[in-house]
Every structure is written in structure tokens, then in C-alpha cells.
PDB file of C-alpha atoms in Angstrom:
ATOM      1  CA  MET A   1     100.961  77.859 161.381  1.00 56.00           C
ATOM      2  CA  ALA A   2     102.346  76.140 164.405  1.00 91.00           C
ATOM      3  CA  ILE A   3     103.031  72.496 165.003  1.00 95.00           C
ATOM      4  CA  THR A   4     103.660  71.174 168.465  1.00 96.00           C
ATOM      5  CA  SER A   5     103.776  67.657 169.795  1.00 96.00           C
ATOM      6  CA  THR A   6     103.682  65.858 173.095  1.00 96.00           C
ATOM      7  CA  LEU A   7     104.716  62.351 173.994  1.00 96.00           C
ATOM      8  CA  SER A   8     102.718  60.523 176.640  1.00 96.00           C
ATOM      9  CA  ALA A   9     104.447  59.749 179.930  1.00 96.00           C
ATOM     10  CA  ASP A  10     104.835  56.094 179.009  1.00 96.00           C
ATOM     11  CA  GLY A  11     106.131  56.982 175.521  1.00 94.00           C
ATOM     12  CA  THR A  12     103.457  55.058 173.643  1.00 97.00           C
ATOM     13  CA  LEU A  13     101.389  57.936 172.220  1.00 97.00           C
ATOM     14  CA  LEU A  14     102.637  60.943 170.270  1.00 98.00           C
ATOM     15  CA  THR A  15     100.068  63.704 169.817  1.00 98.00           C
ATOM     16  CA  ILE A  16     100.761  66.250 167.093  1.00 98.00           C
ATOM     17  CA  TYR A  17      98.837  69.532 167.262  1.00 97.00           C
ATOM     18  CA  ILE A  18      98.451  71.635 164.126  1.00 96.00           C
ATOM     19  CA  GLN A  19      97.316  75.231 164.376  1.00 95.00           C
ATOM     20  CA  GLY A  20      96.313  77.381 161.424  1.00 93.00           C
ATOM     21  CA  ARG A  21      97.035  76.317 157.867  1.00 93.00           C
ATOM     22  CA  PHE A  22      98.277  72.776 157.287  1.00 94.00           C
ATOM     23  CA  ASP A  23     100.078  73.076 153.971  1.00 94.00           C
ATOM     24  CA  PHE A  24     103.525  72.694 152.431  1.00 94.00           C
ATOM     25  CA  SER A  25     104.964  75.347 154.737  1.00 94.00           C
ATOM     26  CA  SER A  26     104.339  72.872 157.587  1.00 93.00           C
ATOM     27  CA  HIS A  27     106.396  70.092 156.003  1.00 94.00           C
ATOM     28  CA  GLN A  28     109.635  70.392 157.990  1.00 95.00           C
ATOM     29  CA  ASP A  29     107.946  70.982 161.330  1.00 95.00           C
ATOM     30  CA  PHE A  30     105.472  68.151 160.822  1.00 96.00           C
ATOM     31  CA  ARG A  31     108.137  65.600 159.876  1.00 96.00           C
ATOM     32  CA  GLY A  32     110.368  66.807 162.676  1.00 95.00           C
ATOM     33  CA  SER A  33     107.619  66.228 165.207  1.00 95.00           C
ATOM     34  CA  TYR A  34     107.833  62.459 164.763  1.00 95.00           C
ATOM     35  CA  GLU A  35     111.237  61.831 163.178  1.00 94.00           C
ATOM     36  CA  ARG A  36     113.268  63.363 165.996  1.00 91.00           C
ATOM     37  CA  LEU A  37     112.088  60.801 168.545  1.00 92.00           C
ATOM     38  CA  GLU A  38     114.666  58.252 169.651  1.00 90.00           C
ATOM     39  CA  LYS A  39     112.061  55.500 169.954  1.00 90.00           C
ATOM     40  CA  ALA A  40     108.942  55.299 167.794  1.00 90.00           C
ATOM     41  CA  PRO A  41     105.685  55.395 169.792  1.00 96.00           C
ATOM     42  CA  GLU A  42     103.057  52.695 169.336  1.00 96.00           C
ATOM     43  CA  ARG A  43     100.299  55.167 168.497  1.00 97.00           C
ATOM     44  CA  TYR A  44      99.995  58.592 166.900  1.00 98.00           C
ATOM     45  CA  ARG A  45      97.273  61.199 167.223  1.00 98.00           C
ATOM     46  CA  VAL A  46      96.977  64.208 164.942  1.00 98.00           C
ATOM     47  CA  ASP A  47      94.839  66.889 166.574  1.00 98.00           C
ATOM     48  CA  LEU A  48      93.311  69.256 164.023  1.00 96.00           C
ATOM     49  CA  GLN A  49      91.176  71.270 166.424  1.00 95.00           C
ATOM     50  CA  GLU A  50      92.996  74.501 165.574  1.00 94.00           C
ATOM     51  CA  THR A  51      93.520  73.683 161.885  1.00 94.00           C
ATOM     52  CA  THR A  52      91.829  76.175 159.580  1.00 90.00           C
ATOM     53  CA  TYR A  53      92.928  74.854 156.196  1.00 89.00           C
ATOM     54  CA  LEU A  54      94.242  71.613 154.746  1.00 91.00           C
ATOM     55  CA  ASP A  55      95.623  71.135 151.223  1.00 93.00           C
ATOM     56  CA  SER A  56      96.923  68.232 149.137  1.00 95.00           C
ATOM     57  CA  SER A  57     100.448  68.547 150.524  1.00 96.00           C
ATOM     58  CA  ALA A  58      99.013  68.087 154.022  1.00 96.00           C
ATOM     59  CA  LEU A  59      97.335  64.899 152.837  1.00 97.00           C
ATOM     60  CA  GLY A  60     100.711  63.773 151.540  1.00 97.00           C
ATOM     61  CA  MET A  61     102.299  64.537 154.902  1.00 97.00           C
ATOM     62  CA  LEU A  62      99.691  62.404 156.652  1.00 97.00           C
ATOM     63  CA  LEU A  63     100.543  59.562 154.277  1.00 97.00           C
ATOM     64  CA  LEU A  64     104.245  59.991 155.058  1.00 97.00           C
ATOM     65  CA  LEU A  65     103.426  59.733 158.757  1.00 97.00           C
ATOM     66  CA  ARG A  66     101.450  56.578 158.029  1.00 97.00           C
ATOM     67  CA  ASP A  67     104.403  55.054 156.188  1.00 96.00           C
ATOM     68  CA  HIS A  68     106.747  56.052 159.008  1.00 95.00           C
ATOM     69  CA  ALA A  69     104.398  54.504 161.579  1.00 95.00           C
ATOM     70  CA  GLY A  70     104.260  51.147 159.838  1.00 95.00           C
ATOM     71  CA  GLY A  71     101.990  51.525 156.798  1.00 95.00           C
ATOM     72  CA  ASP A  72      99.037  49.175 157.019  1.00 94.00           C
ATOM     73  CA  ARG A  73      99.970  48.375 160.635  1.00 95.00           C
ATOM     74  CA  ALA A  74     100.074  52.055 161.648  1.00 95.00           C
ATOM     75  CA  ASN A  75      97.907  53.180 164.532  1.00 96.00           C
ATOM     76  CA  ILE A  76      97.054  56.808 163.748  1.00 97.00           C
ATOM     77  CA  GLU A  77      94.057  58.779 164.969  1.00 97.00           C
ATOM     78  CA  ILE A  78      92.984  62.072 163.436  1.00 97.00           C
ATOM     79  CA  ARG A  79      90.918  64.020 165.938  1.00 97.00           C
ATOM     80  CA  ASN A  80      88.857  67.181 166.288  1.00 97.00           C
ATOM     81  CA  CYS A  81      88.381  67.943 162.591  1.00 94.00           C
ATOM     82  CA  SER A  82      86.289  70.921 161.586  1.00 93.00           C
ATOM     83  CA  PRO A  83      83.459  70.108 159.144  1.00 93.00           C
ATOM     84  CA  ASP A  84      85.479  71.536 156.226  1.00 91.00           C
ATOM     85  CA  VAL A  85      88.597  69.535 157.081  1.00 92.00           C
ATOM     86  CA  ARG A  86      86.533  66.414 157.656  1.00 93.00           C
ATOM     87  CA  LYS A  87      84.954  66.851 154.222  1.00 93.00           C
ATOM     88  CA  ILE A  88      88.391  66.990 152.556  1.00 93.00           C
ATOM     89  CA  LEU A  89      89.507  63.843 154.386  1.00 94.00           C
ATOM     90  CA  THR A  90      86.293  62.053 153.431  1.00 94.00           C
ATOM     91  CA  ILE A  91      86.508  63.036 149.753  1.00 95.00           C
ATOM     92  CA  SER A  92      90.101  61.771 149.729  1.00 95.00           C
ATOM     93  CA  ASN A  93      89.012  58.424 151.220  1.00 96.00           C
ATOM     94  CA  PHE A  94      91.317  58.906 154.177  1.00 96.00           C
ATOM     95  CA  GLU A  95      88.747  57.232 156.399  1.00 94.00           C
ATOM     96  CA  GLN A  96      89.979  53.959 154.931  1.00 94.00           C
ATOM     97  CA  LEU A  97      93.543  54.708 156.040  1.00 95.00           C
ATOM     98  CA  PHE A  98      93.099  56.534 159.345  1.00 95.00           C
ATOM     99  CA  ASP A  99      90.858  56.478 162.390  1.00 95.00           C
ATOM    100  CA  ILE A 100      89.106  59.841 161.976  1.00 94.00           C
ATOM    101  CA  GLN A 101      86.856  61.348 164.626  1.00 88.00           C
TER     102      GLN A 101
END
């Protein structure tokens, strides 16, 4: 499991990349990726291209990010989901909370 993040040059978009398993062991790194910023970006992107597994704690972490980013006003994209990960997000009705592609 590895979590990395990049902030766009203008500071408006934070992209978080998750490799391998996205589970409770990712908690500290995932929160740190967005909480350590001095200024909150306007938009967030979670790239799951290299994510092989996602469990309920990962869903909780995505909800924490949503709360941190402004709740109902949050602008969060979830990108590059594998079919299995997409299925979990769909079953959990996360399509109503996030922009998933």
C-alpha cells in the first residue's frame, strides 16, 4: 500500500493516488495527504488506478475526506476504478456522494 499526492501548480486540485490495498492500514497516510496542506484546495481527485482492494474502512476514509472538503459542497472526483472497486462504490451508493468515473 502506498499513498501519494500531488497539488496542482495553482493549488486548486489535490490528487491522491492509492496503490495496492485501500484499507485501515492506509488511514494515517490517507488523512495526512489532505490534512497537512496549509490551504485547502478547491477540488480533490482520488485516483484508484493502482488500487487492488477496497474495504469498508476505505469507504469511511472517503467520507471523512468529503466532510473535510465541505460535505455536501465538496468537489471530489474518484477516477480510474477497476470494475471490482467500481462495483463496491456502486453497491454503497457512493455515486450519490462523489463524482465517480
